[in-house]
PDB file of N, CA and C in Angstrom:
ATOM      1  N   MET A 210       0.841  -1.197   0.000  1.00  0.00           N
ATOM      2  CA  MET A 210       0.000   0.000   0.000  1.00  0.00           C
ATOM      3  C   MET A 210       0.879   1.251   0.000  1.00  0.00           C
ATOM      4  N   ILE A 211       0.470   2.194  -0.795  1.00  0.00           N
ATOM      5  CA  ILE A 211       1.138   3.496  -0.850  1.00  0.00           C
ATOM      6  C   ILE A 211       0.318   4.465  -0.013  1.00  0.00           C
ATOM      7  N   ARG A 212       0.998   5.201   0.840  1.00  0.00           N
ATOM      8  CA  ARG A 212       0.332   6.225   1.657  1.00  0.00           C
ATOM      9  C   ARG A 212       0.502   7.577   0.977  1.00  0.00           C
ATOM     10  N   VAL A 213      -0.595   8.332   0.891  1.00  0.00           N
ATOM     11  CA  VAL A 213      -0.569   9.656   0.261  1.00  0.00           C
ATOM     12  C   VAL A 213      -1.152  10.662   1.241  1.00  0.00           C
ATOM     13  N   VAL A 214      -0.398  11.719   1.500  1.00  0.00           N
ATOM     14  CA  VAL A 214      -0.858  12.818   2.348  1.00  0.00           C
ATOM     15  C   VAL A 214      -1.326  13.939   1.429  1.00  0.00           C
ATOM     16  N   LEU A 215      -2.548  14.403   1.664  1.00  0.00           N
ATOM     17  CA  LEU A 215      -3.164  15.434   0.830  1.00  0.00           C
ATOM     18  C   LEU A 215      -3.245  16.766   1.563  1.00  0.00           C
ATOM     19  N   PRO A 216      -3.179  17.878   0.836  1.00  0.00           N
ATOM     20  CA  PRO A 216      -3.386  19.180   1.465  1.00  0.00           C
ATOM     21  C   PRO A 216      -4.866  19.354   1.834  1.00  0.00           C
ATOM     22  N   TYR A 217      -5.110  20.283   2.727  1.00  0.00           N
ATOM     23  CA  TYR A 217      -6.446  20.492   3.286  1.00  0.00           C
ATOM     24  C   TYR A 217      -7.533  20.618   2.221  1.00  0.00           C
ATOM     25  N   HIS A 218      -7.321  21.461   1.208  1.00  0.00           N
ATOM     26  CA  HIS A 218      -8.387  21.703   0.228  1.00  0.00           C
ATOM     27  C   HIS A 218      -8.735  20.435  -0.560  1.00  0.00           C
ATOM     28  N   LEU A 219      -7.756  19.581  -0.838  1.00  0.00           N
ATOM     29  CA  LEU A 219      -8.049  18.338  -1.557  1.00  0.00           C
ATOM     30  C   LEU A 219      -8.694  17.301  -0.636  1.00  0.00           C
ATOM     31  N   ARG A 220      -8.333  17.304   0.647  1.00  0.00           N
ATOM     32  CA  ARG A 220      -8.999  16.412   1.627  1.00  0.00           C
ATOM     33  C   ARG A 220     -10.470  16.755   1.711  1.00  0.00           C
ATOM     34  N   GLN A 221     -10.777  18.053   1.758  1.00  0.00           N
ATOM     35  CA  GLN A 221     -12.168  18.481   1.856  1.00  0.00           C
ATOM     36  C   GLN A 221     -12.948  18.077   0.604  1.00  0.00           C
ATOM     37  N   LEU A 222     -12.351  18.264  -0.547  1.00  0.00           N
ATOM     38  CA  LEU A 222     -13.002  17.917  -1.803  1.00  0.00           C
ATOM     39  C   LEU A 222     -13.276  16.410  -1.888  1.00  0.00           C
ATOM     40  N   ALA A 223     -12.308  15.605  -1.462  1.00  0.00           N
ATOM     41  CA  ALA A 223     -12.446  14.146  -1.538  1.00  0.00           C
ATOM     42  C   ALA A 223     -13.207  13.562  -0.356  1.00  0.00           C
ATOM     43  N   GLY A 224     -13.387  14.347   0.709  1.00  0.00           N
ATOM     44  CA  GLY A 224     -14.076  13.854   1.899  1.00  0.00           C
ATOM     45  C   GLY A 224     -13.288  12.791   2.639  1.00  0.00           C
ATOM     46  N   VAL A 225     -11.970  13.003   2.740  1.00  0.00           N
ATOM     47  CA  VAL A 225     -11.096  12.030   3.405  1.00  0.00           C
ATOM     48  C   VAL A 225     -10.303  12.709   4.509  1.00  0.00           C
ATOM     49  N   GLY A 226      -9.608  11.886   5.275  1.00  0.00           N
ATOM     50  CA  GLY A 226      -8.710  12.403   6.304  1.00  0.00           C
ATOM     51  C   GLY A 226      -7.399  12.861   5.689  1.00  0.00           C
ATOM     52  N   ARG A 227      -6.434  13.134   6.543  1.00  0.00           N
ATOM     53  CA  ARG A 227      -5.136  13.668   6.130  1.00  0.00           C
ATOM     54  C   ARG A 227      -4.398  12.734   5.181  1.00  0.00           C
ATOM     55  N   GLU A 228      -4.556  11.430   5.384  1.00  0.00           N
ATOM     56  CA  GLU A 228      -3.792  10.459   4.618  1.00  0.00           C
ATOM     57  C   GLU A 228      -4.710   9.386   4.050  1.00  0.00           C
ATOM     58  N   VAL A 229      -4.443   8.981   2.808  1.00  0.00           N
ATOM     59  CA  VAL A 229      -5.186   7.877   2.189  1.00  0.00           C
ATOM     60  C   VAL A 229      -4.183   6.789   1.818  1.00  0.00           C
ATOM     61  N   SER A 230      -4.644   5.554   1.778  1.00  0.00           N
ATOM     62  CA  SER A 230      -3.823   4.424   1.357  1.00  0.00           C
ATOM     63  C   SER A 230      -4.340   3.918   0.019  1.00  0.00           C
ATOM     64  N   LEU A 231      -3.422   3.637  -0.877  1.00  0.00           N
ATOM     65  CA  LEU A 231      -3.783   3.229  -2.230  1.00  0.00           C
ATOM     66  C   LEU A 231      -3.061   1.952  -2.623  1.00  0.00           C
ATOM     67  N   GLN A 232      -3.741   1.130  -3.374  1.00  0.00           N
ATOM     68  CA  GLN A 232      -3.109  -0.032  -3.993  1.00  0.00           C
ATOM     69  C   GLN A 232      -2.647   0.389  -5.378  1.00  0.00           C
ATOM     70  N   VAL A 233      -1.356   0.261  -5.635  1.00  0.00           N
ATOM     71  CA  VAL A 233      -0.797   0.643  -6.926  1.00  0.00           C
ATOM     72  C   VAL A 233      -0.310  -0.624  -7.616  1.00  0.00           C
ATOM     73  N   ASP A 234      -0.801  -0.853  -8.810  1.00  0.00           N
ATOM     74  CA  ASP A 234      -0.349  -1.998  -9.594  1.00  0.00           C
ATOM     75  C   ASP A 234       0.915  -1.615 -10.346  1.00  0.00           C
ATOM     76  N   GLY A 235       1.909  -2.459 -10.276  1.00  0.00           N
ATOM     77  CA  GLY A 235       3.170  -2.187 -10.965  1.00  0.00           C
ATOM     78  C   GLY A 235       4.073  -1.305 -10.123  1.00  0.00           C
ATOM     79  N   PRO A 236       5.106  -0.762 -10.758  1.00  0.00           N
ATOM     80  CA  PRO A 236       6.076   0.061 -10.031  1.00  0.00           C
ATOM     81  C   PRO A 236       5.432   1.331  -9.476  1.00  0.00           C
ATOM     82  N   ALA A 237       5.918   1.776  -8.325  1.00  0.00           N
ATOM     83  CA  ALA A 237       5.411   3.010  -7.707  1.00  0.00           C
ATOM     84  C   ALA A 237       6.139   4.209  -8.310  1.00  0.00           C
ATOM     85  N   THR A 238       5.406   4.961  -9.115  1.00  0.00           N
ATOM     86  CA  THR A 238       5.915   6.192  -9.716  1.00  0.00           C
ATOM     87  C   THR A 238       4.914   7.296  -9.410  1.00  0.00           C
ATOM     88  N   GLN A 239       5.289   8.531  -9.668  1.00  0.00           N
ATOM     89  CA  GLN A 239       4.326   9.617  -9.489  1.00  0.00           C
ATOM     90  C   GLN A 239       3.081   9.349 -10.321  1.00  0.00           C
ATOM     91  N   ARG A 240       3.280   8.921 -11.572  1.00  0.00           N
ATOM     92  CA  ARG A 240       2.154   8.686 -12.464  1.00  0.00           C
ATOM     93  C   ARG A 240       1.242   7.581 -11.929  1.00  0.00           C
ATOM     94  N   SER A 241       1.812   6.460 -11.495  1.00  0.00           N
ATOM     95  CA  SER A 241       0.976   5.341 -11.035  1.00  0.00           C
ATOM     96  C   SER A 241       0.244   5.686  -9.741  1.00  0.00           C
ATOM     97  N   VAL A 242       0.895   6.438  -8.861  1.00  0.00           N
ATOM     98  CA  VAL A 242       0.247   6.847  -7.612  1.00  0.00           C
ATOM     99  C   VAL A 242      -0.891   7.822  -7.897  1.00  0.00           C
ATOM    100  N   LEU A 243      -0.642   8.811  -8.737  1.00  0.00           N
ATOM    101  CA  LEU A 243      -1.687   9.790  -9.056  1.00  0.00           C
ATOM    102  C   LEU A 243      -2.818   9.162  -9.853  1.00  0.00           C
ATOM    103  N   ASP A 244      -2.492   8.213 -10.739  1.00  0.00           N
ATOM    104  CA  ASP A 244      -3.546   7.490 -11.457  1.00  0.00           C
ATOM    105  C   ASP A 244      -4.442   6.745 -10.473  1.00  0.00           C
ATOM    106  N   ALA A 245      -3.831   6.049  -9.502  1.00  0.00           N
ATOM    107  CA  ALA A 245      -4.605   5.302  -8.500  1.00  0.00           C
ATOM    108  C   ALA A 245      -5.420   6.246  -7.622  1.00  0.00           C
ATOM    109  N   LEU A 246      -4.840   7.389  -7.273  1.00  0.00           N
ATOM    110  CA  LEU A 246      -5.552   8.373  -6.448  1.00  0.00           C
ATOM    111  C   LEU A 246      -6.782   8.896  -7.193  1.00  0.00           C
ATOM    112  N   GLU A 247      -6.615   9.250  -8.452  1.00  0.00           N
ATOM    113  CA  GLU A 247      -7.737   9.773  -9.236  1.00  0.00           C
ATOM    114  C   GLU A 247      -8.777   8.693  -9.542  1.00  0.00           C
ATOM    115  N   MET A 248      -8.346   7.443  -9.633  1.00  0.00           N
ATOM    116  CA  MET A 248      -9.285   6.347  -9.857  1.00  0.00           C
ATOM    117  C   MET A 248     -10.147   6.148  -8.602  1.00  0.00           C
ATOM    118  N   GLY A 249      -9.520   6.195  -7.448  1.00  0.00           N
ATOM    119  CA  GLY A 249     -10.258   6.006  -6.199  1.00  0.00           C
ATOM    120  C   GLY A 249     -11.068   7.218  -5.774  1.00  0.00           C
ATOM    121  N   TYR A 250     -10.629   8.384  -6.179  1.00  0.00           N
ATOM    122  CA  TYR A 250     -11.278   9.642  -5.798  1.00  0.00           C
ATOM    123  C   TYR A 250     -11.445  10.493  -7.058  1.00  0.00           C
ATOM    124  N   PRO A 251     -12.426  10.146  -7.904  1.00  0.00           N
ATOM    125  CA  PRO A 251     -12.574  10.830  -9.200  1.00  0.00           C
ATOM    126  C   PRO A 251     -12.795  12.330  -9.095  1.00  0.00           C
ATOM    127  N   MET A 252     -13.282  12.799  -7.944  1.00  0.00           N
ATOM    128  CA  MET A 252     -13.482  14.238  -7.804  1.00  0.00           C
ATOM    129  C   MET A 252     -12.156  15.005  -7.785  1.00  0.00           C
ATOM    130  N   LEU A 253     -11.039  14.288  -7.640  1.00  0.00           N
ATOM    131  CA  LEU A 253      -9.725  14.943  -7.643  1.00  0.00           C
ATOM    132  C   LEU A 253      -9.127  15.068  -9.040  1.00  0.00           C
ATOM    133  N   ARG A 254      -9.747  14.438 -10.039  1.00  0.00           N
ATOM    134  CA  ARG A 254      -9.230  14.533 -11.410  1.00  0.00           C
ATOM    135  C   ARG A 254      -9.183  15.994 -11.855  1.00  0.00           C
ATOM    136  N   GLY A 255      -8.029  16.381 -12.336  1.00  0.00           N
ATOM    137  CA  GLY A 255      -7.853  17.750 -12.808  1.00  0.00           C
ATOM    138  C   GLY A 255      -7.437  18.733 -11.728  1.00  0.00           C
ATOM    139  N   THR A 256      -7.460  18.324 -10.469  1.00  0.00           N
ATOM    140  CA  THR A 256      -7.067  19.242  -9.399  1.00  0.00           C
ATOM    141  C   THR A 256      -5.583  19.148  -9.078  1.00  0.00           C
ATOM    142  N   ILE A 257      -4.973  18.011  -9.363  1.00  0.00           N
ATOM    143  CA  ILE A 257      -3.562  17.787  -9.064  1.00  0.00           C
ATOM    144  C   ILE A 257      -2.737  17.915 -10.340  1.00  0.00           C
ATOM    145  N   ARG A 258      -3.290  17.365 -11.423  1.00  0.00           N
ATOM    146  CA  ARG A 258      -2.644  17.423 -12.739  1.00  0.00           C
ATOM    147  C   ARG A 258      -3.646  17.981 -13.734  1.00  0.00           C
ATOM    148  N   ASP A 259      -3.118  18.628 -14.756  1.00  0.00           N
ATOM    149  CA  ASP A 259      -3.960  19.121 -15.845  1.00  0.00           C
ATOM    150  C   ASP A 259      -4.671  17.942 -16.507  1.00  0.00           C
ATOM    151  N   HIS A 260      -5.963  18.112 -16.837  1.00  0.00           N
ATOM    152  CA  HIS A 260      -6.751  17.046 -17.474  1.00  0.00           C
ATOM    153  C   HIS A 260      -6.097  16.514 -18.741  1.00  0.00           C
ATOM    154  N   THR A 261      -5.616  17.399 -19.568  1.00  0.00           N
ATOM    155  CA  THR A 261      -5.123  17.016 -20.890  1.00  0.00           C
ATOM    156  C   THR A 261      -3.657  16.621 -20.878  1.00  0.00           C
ATOM    157  N   THR A 262      -2.812  17.474 -20.312  1.00  0.00           N
ATOM    158  CA  THR A 262      -1.365  17.244 -20.380  1.00  0.00           C
ATOM    159  C   THR A 262      -0.844  16.337 -19.268  1.00  0.00           C
ATOM    160  N   GLN A 263      -1.614  16.177 -18.207  1.00  0.00           N
ATOM    161  CA  GLN A 263      -1.200  15.397 -17.028  1.00  0.00           C
ATOM    162  C   GLN A 263      -0.008  16.032 -16.307  1.00  0.00           C
ATOM    163  N   VAL A 264       0.249  17.313 -16.558  1.00  0.00           N
ATOM    164  CA  VAL A 264       1.332  18.042 -15.898  1.00  0.00           C
ATOM    165  C   VAL A 264       0.842  18.537 -14.537  1.00  0.00           C
ATOM    166  N   ARG A 265       1.734  18.487 -13.540  1.00  0.00           N
ATOM    167  CA  ARG A 265       1.427  18.944 -12.183  1.00  0.00           C
ATOM    168  C   ARG A 265       0.919  20.382 -12.204  1.00  0.00           C
ATOM    169  N   ARG A 266      -0.125  20.649 -11.420  1.00  0.00           N
ATOM    170  CA  ARG A 266      -0.638  22.015 -11.279  1.00  0.00           C
ATOM    171  C   ARG A 266       0.441  22.872 -10.615  1.00  0.00           C
ATOM    172  N   PRO A 267       0.583  24.143 -11.035  1.00  0.00           N
ATOM    173  CA  PRO A 267       1.687  24.990 -10.552  1.00  0.00           C
ATOM    174  C   PRO A 267       1.723  25.214  -9.042  1.00  0.00           C
ATOM    175  N   MET A 268       0.592  25.225  -8.383  1.00  0.00           N
ATOM    176  CA  MET A 268       0.593  25.536  -6.954  1.00  0.00           C
ATOM    177  C   MET A 268       0.627  24.290  -6.070  1.00  0.00           C
ATOM    178  N   LEU A 269       1.015  23.166  -6.639  1.00  0.00           N
ATOM    179  CA  LEU A 269       1.184  21.935  -5.870  1.00  0.00           C
ATOM    180  C   LEU A 269       2.606  21.438  -6.035  1.00  0.00           C
ATOM    181  N   ARG A 270       3.125  20.813  -4.980  1.00  0.00           N
ATOM    182  CA  ARG A 270       4.458  20.200  -5.023  1.00  0.00           C
ATOM    183  C   ARG A 270       4.330  18.777  -4.515  1.00  0.00           C
ATOM    184  N   TYR A 271       5.278  17.910  -4.924  1.00  0.00           N
ATOM    185  CA  TYR A 271       5.317  16.520  -4.492  1.00  0.00           C
ATOM    186  C   TYR A 271       6.589  16.283  -3.685  1.00  0.00           C
ATOM    187  N   PHE A 272       6.430  15.633  -2.534  1.00  0.00           N
ATOM    188  CA  PHE A 272       7.557  15.298  -1.687  1.00  0.00           C
ATOM    189  C   PHE A 272       7.475  13.839  -1.265  1.00  0.00           C
ATOM    190  N   ALA A 273       8.639  13.214  -1.106  1.00  0.00           N
ATOM    191  CA  ALA A 273       8.696  11.846  -0.603  1.00  0.00           C
ATOM    192  C   ALA A 273      10.070  11.619   0.014  1.00  0.00           C
ATOM    193  N   ALA A 274      10.071  11.006   1.187  1.00  0.00           N
ATOM    194  CA  ALA A 274      11.314  10.671   1.877  1.00  0.00           C
ATOM    195  C   ALA A 274      12.245  11.881   1.997  1.00  0.00           C
ATOM    196  N   GLY A 275      11.666  13.033   2.290  1.00  0.00           N
ATOM    197  CA  GLY A 275      12.449  14.244   2.503  1.00  0.00           C
ATOM    198  C   GLY A 275      12.962  14.914   1.239  1.00  0.00           C
ATOM    199  N   GLU A 276      12.524  14.463   0.076  1.00  0.00           N
ATOM    200  CA  GLU A 276      12.984  15.026  -1.193  1.00  0.00           C
ATOM    201  C   GLU A 276      11.837  15.686  -1.948  1.00  0.00           C
ATOM    202  N   ASP A 277      12.152  16.796  -2.615  1.00  0.00           N
ATOM    203  CA  ASP A 277      11.186  17.458  -3.488  1.00  0.00           C
ATOM    204  C   ASP A 277      11.229  16.742  -4.834  1.00  0.00           C
ATOM    205  N   LEU A 278      10.138  16.084  -5.189  1.00  0.00           N
ATOM    206  CA  LEU A 278      10.070  15.329  -6.440  1.00  0.00           C
ATOM    207  C   LEU A 278       9.259  16.051  -7.512  1.00  0.00           C
ATOM    208  N   SER A 279       8.939  17.295  -7.266  1.00  0.00           N
ATOM    209  CA  SER A 279       8.038  18.043  -8.147  1.00  0.00           C
ATOM    210  C   SER A 279       8.509  18.125  -9.586  1.00  0.00           C
ATOM    211  N   PHE A 280       9.807  18.138  -9.803  1.00  0.00           N
ATOM    212  CA  PHE A 280      10.328  18.298 -11.155  1.00  0.00           C
ATOM    213  C   PHE A 280      10.954  17.019 -11.693  1.00  0.00           C
ATOM    214  N   GLU A 281      10.754  15.919 -10.985  1.00  0.00           N
ATOM    215  CA  GLU A 281      11.241  14.620 -11.450  1.00  0.00           C
ATOM    216  C   GLU A 281      10.302  14.096 -12.534  1.00  0.00           C
ATOM    217  N   PRO A 282      10.791  13.235 -13.422  1.00  0.00           N
ATOM    218  CA  PRO A 282       9.909  12.646 -14.439  1.00  0.00           C
ATOM    219  C   PRO A 282       8.769  11.856 -13.791  1.00  0.00           C
ATOM    220  N   ALA A 283       7.599  11.917 -14.403  1.00  0.00           N
ATOM    221  CA  ALA A 283       6.411  11.258 -13.841  1.00  0.00           C
ATOM    222  C   ALA A 283       6.573   9.749 -13.725  1.00  0.00           C
ATOM    223  N   ASP A 284       7.438   9.160 -14.551  1.00  0.00           N
ATOM    224  CA  ASP A 284       7.615   7.712 -14.527  1.00  0.00           C
ATOM    225  C   ASP A 284       8.866   7.263 -13.778  1.00  0.00           C
ATOM    226  N   ALA A 285       9.543   8.192 -13.099  1.00  0.00           N
ATOM    227  CA  ALA A 285      10.691   7.812 -12.272  1.00  0.00           C
ATOM    228  C   ALA A 285      10.179   7.060 -11.044  1.00  0.00           C
ATOM    229  N   LEU A 286      10.908   6.049 -10.622  1.00  0.00           N
ATOM    230  CA  LEU A 286      10.506   5.282  -9.448  1.00  0.00           C
ATOM    231  C   LEU A 286      10.551   6.151  -8.198  1.00  0.00           C
ATOM    232  N   LEU A 287       9.552   5.981  -7.335  1.00  0.00           N
ATOM    233  CA  LEU A 287       9.545   6.673  -6.051  1.00  0.00           C
ATOM    234  C   LEU A 287      10.523   5.976  -5.110  1.00  0.00           C
ATOM    235  N   PRO A 288      10.999   6.663  -4.067  1.00  0.00           N
ATOM    236  CA  PRO A 288      11.909   6.034  -3.118  1.00  0.00           C
ATOM    237  C   PRO A 288      11.305   4.755  -2.526  1.00  0.00           C
ATOM    238  N   GLU A 289      12.167   3.794  -2.206  1.00  0.00           N
ATOM    239  CA  GLU A 289      11.713   2.513  -1.673  1.00  0.00           C
ATOM    240  C   GLU A 289      10.860   2.683  -0.423  1.00  0.00           C
ATOM    241  N   ALA A 290      11.215   3.644   0.445  1.00  0.00           N
ATOM    242  CA  ALA A 290      10.444   3.866   1.676  1.00  0.00           C
ATOM    243  C   ALA A 290       8.983   4.177   1.370  1.00  0.00           C
ATOM    244  N   VAL A 291       8.725   4.831   0.251  1.00  0.00           N
ATOM    245  CA  VAL A 291       7.351   5.135  -0.170  1.00  0.00           C
ATOM    246  C   VAL A 291       6.702   3.877  -0.750  1.00  0.00           C
ATOM    247  N   SER A 292       7.446   3.162  -1.559  1.00  0.00           N
ATOM    248  CA  SER A 292       6.922   1.957  -2.214  1.00  0.00           C
ATOM    249  C   SER A 292       6.454   0.903  -1.231  1.00  0.00           C
ATOM    250  N   VAL A 293       7.135   0.817  -0.087  1.00  0.00           N
ATOM    251  CA  VAL A 293       6.776  -0.203   0.913  1.00  0.00           C
ATOM    252  C   VAL A 293       5.878   0.352   2.024  1.00  0.00           C
ATOM    253  N   GLY A 294       5.533   1.627   1.952  1.00  0.00           N
ATOM    254  CA  GLY A 294       4.592   2.207   2.908  1.00  0.00           C
ATOM    255  C   GLY A 294       5.195   2.747   4.194  1.00  0.00           C
ATOM    256  N   ARG A 295       6.521   2.803   4.289  1.00  0.00           N
ATOM    257  CA  ARG A 295       7.145   3.371   5.498  1.00  0.00           C
ATOM    258  C   ARG A 295       7.009   4.887   5.538  1.00  0.00           C
ATOM    259  N   GLU A 296       7.068   5.492   4.369  1.00  0.00           N
ATOM    260  CA  GLU A 296       6.964   6.951   4.241  1.00  0.00           C
ATOM    261  C   GLU A 296       5.822   7.270   3.277  1.00  0.00           C
ATOM    262  N   PRO A 297       5.122   8.388   3.494  1.00  0.00           N
ATOM    263  CA  PRO A 297       4.062   8.764   2.555  1.00  0.00           C
ATOM    264  C   PRO A 297       4.593   9.562   1.367  1.00  0.00           C
ATOM    265  N   PHE A 298       3.827   9.541   0.297  1.00  0.00           N
ATOM    266  CA  PHE A 298       4.003  10.450  -0.826  1.00  0.00           C
ATOM    267  C   PHE A 298       3.165  11.669  -0.463  1.00  0.00           C
ATOM    268  N   ARG A 299       3.774  12.840  -0.397  1.00  0.00           N
ATOM    269  CA  ARG A 299       3.073  14.043   0.048  1.00  0.00           C
ATOM    270  C   ARG A 299       2.774  14.979  -1.125  1.00  0.00           C
ATOM    271  N   ILE A 300       1.525  15.399  -1.192  1.00  0.00           N
ATOM    272  CA  ILE A 300       1.121  16.437  -2.142  1.00  0.00           C
ATOM    273  C   ILE A 300       0.894  17.679  -1.295  1.00  0.00           C
ATOM    274  N   VAL A 301       1.668  18.699  -1.561  1.00  0.00           N
ATOM    275  CA  VAL A 301       1.678  19.886  -0.711  1.00  0.00           C
ATOM    276  C   VAL A 301       1.247  21.097  -1.507  1.00  0.00           C
ATOM    277  N   GLY A 302       0.336  21.874  -0.958  1.00  0.00           N
ATOM    278  CA  GLY A 302      -0.050  23.132  -1.579  1.00  0.00           C
ATOM    279  C   GLY A 302       1.052  24.146  -1.394  1.00  0.00           C
ATOM    280  N   ALA A 303       1.483  24.776  -2.489  1.00  0.00           N
ATOM    281  CA  ALA A 303       2.558  25.766  -2.424  1.00  0.00           C
ATOM    282  C   ALA A 303       2.061  27.007  -1.698  1.00  0.00           C
ATOM    283  N   ILE A 304       2.983  27.669  -1.044  1.00  0.00           N
ATOM    284  CA  ILE A 304       2.661  28.909  -0.346  1.00  0.00           C
ATOM    285  C   ILE A 304       3.182  30.054  -1.203  1.00  0.00           C
ATOM    286  N   ALA A 305       2.295  30.963  -1.520  1.00  0.00           N
ATOM    287  CA  ALA A 305       2.689  32.097  -2.364  1.00  0.00           C
ATOM    288  C   ALA A 305       2.358  33.382  -1.636  1.00  0.00           C
ATOM    289  N   GLY A 306       3.071  34.387  -1.961  1.00  0.00           N
ATOM    290  CA  GLY A 306       2.823  35.683  -1.344  1.00  0.00           C
ATOM    291  C   GLY A 306       3.791  36.688  -1.890  1.00  0.00           C
ATOM    292  N   GLY A 307       3.813  37.819  -1.303  1.00  0.00           N
ATOM    293  CA  GLY A 307       4.717  38.862  -1.762  1.00  0.00           C
ATOM    294  C   GLY A 307       4.948  39.859  -0.660  1.00  0.00           C
ATOM    295  N   SER A 308       5.709  40.836  -0.980  1.00  0.00           N
ATOM    296  CA  SER A 308       5.987  41.883   0.005  1.00  0.00           C
ATOM    297  C   SER A 308       5.025  43.040  -0.241  1.00  0.00           C
ATOM    298  N   ARG A 309       4.962  43.877   0.746  1.00  0.00           N
ATOM    299  CA  ARG A 309       4.049  45.029   0.653  1.00  0.00           C
ATOM    300  C   ARG A 309       4.568  46.090  -0.228  1.00  0.00           C
TER     301      ARG A 309
END
């Protein structure tokens, strides 16, 4: 099982707690995890990745095992700690702002 931690706004939309567990068939990659997440929670389709291009939405970042994976290829293998469920795959809402 892959553990996925969602930001508050996506938890509210999906009606879930902080973390969900997913069964991923095949290797654990960003693409396979997000495909499984969207399959289990169809209301999240298009909120994490663009509907057409499947590219990560700009205000979201992906983290796993203490690493920022946001710019890694979608089919790159996730760290083993994530694959075996010791560590979660985190989807984090970016914080934006500016100065006065």
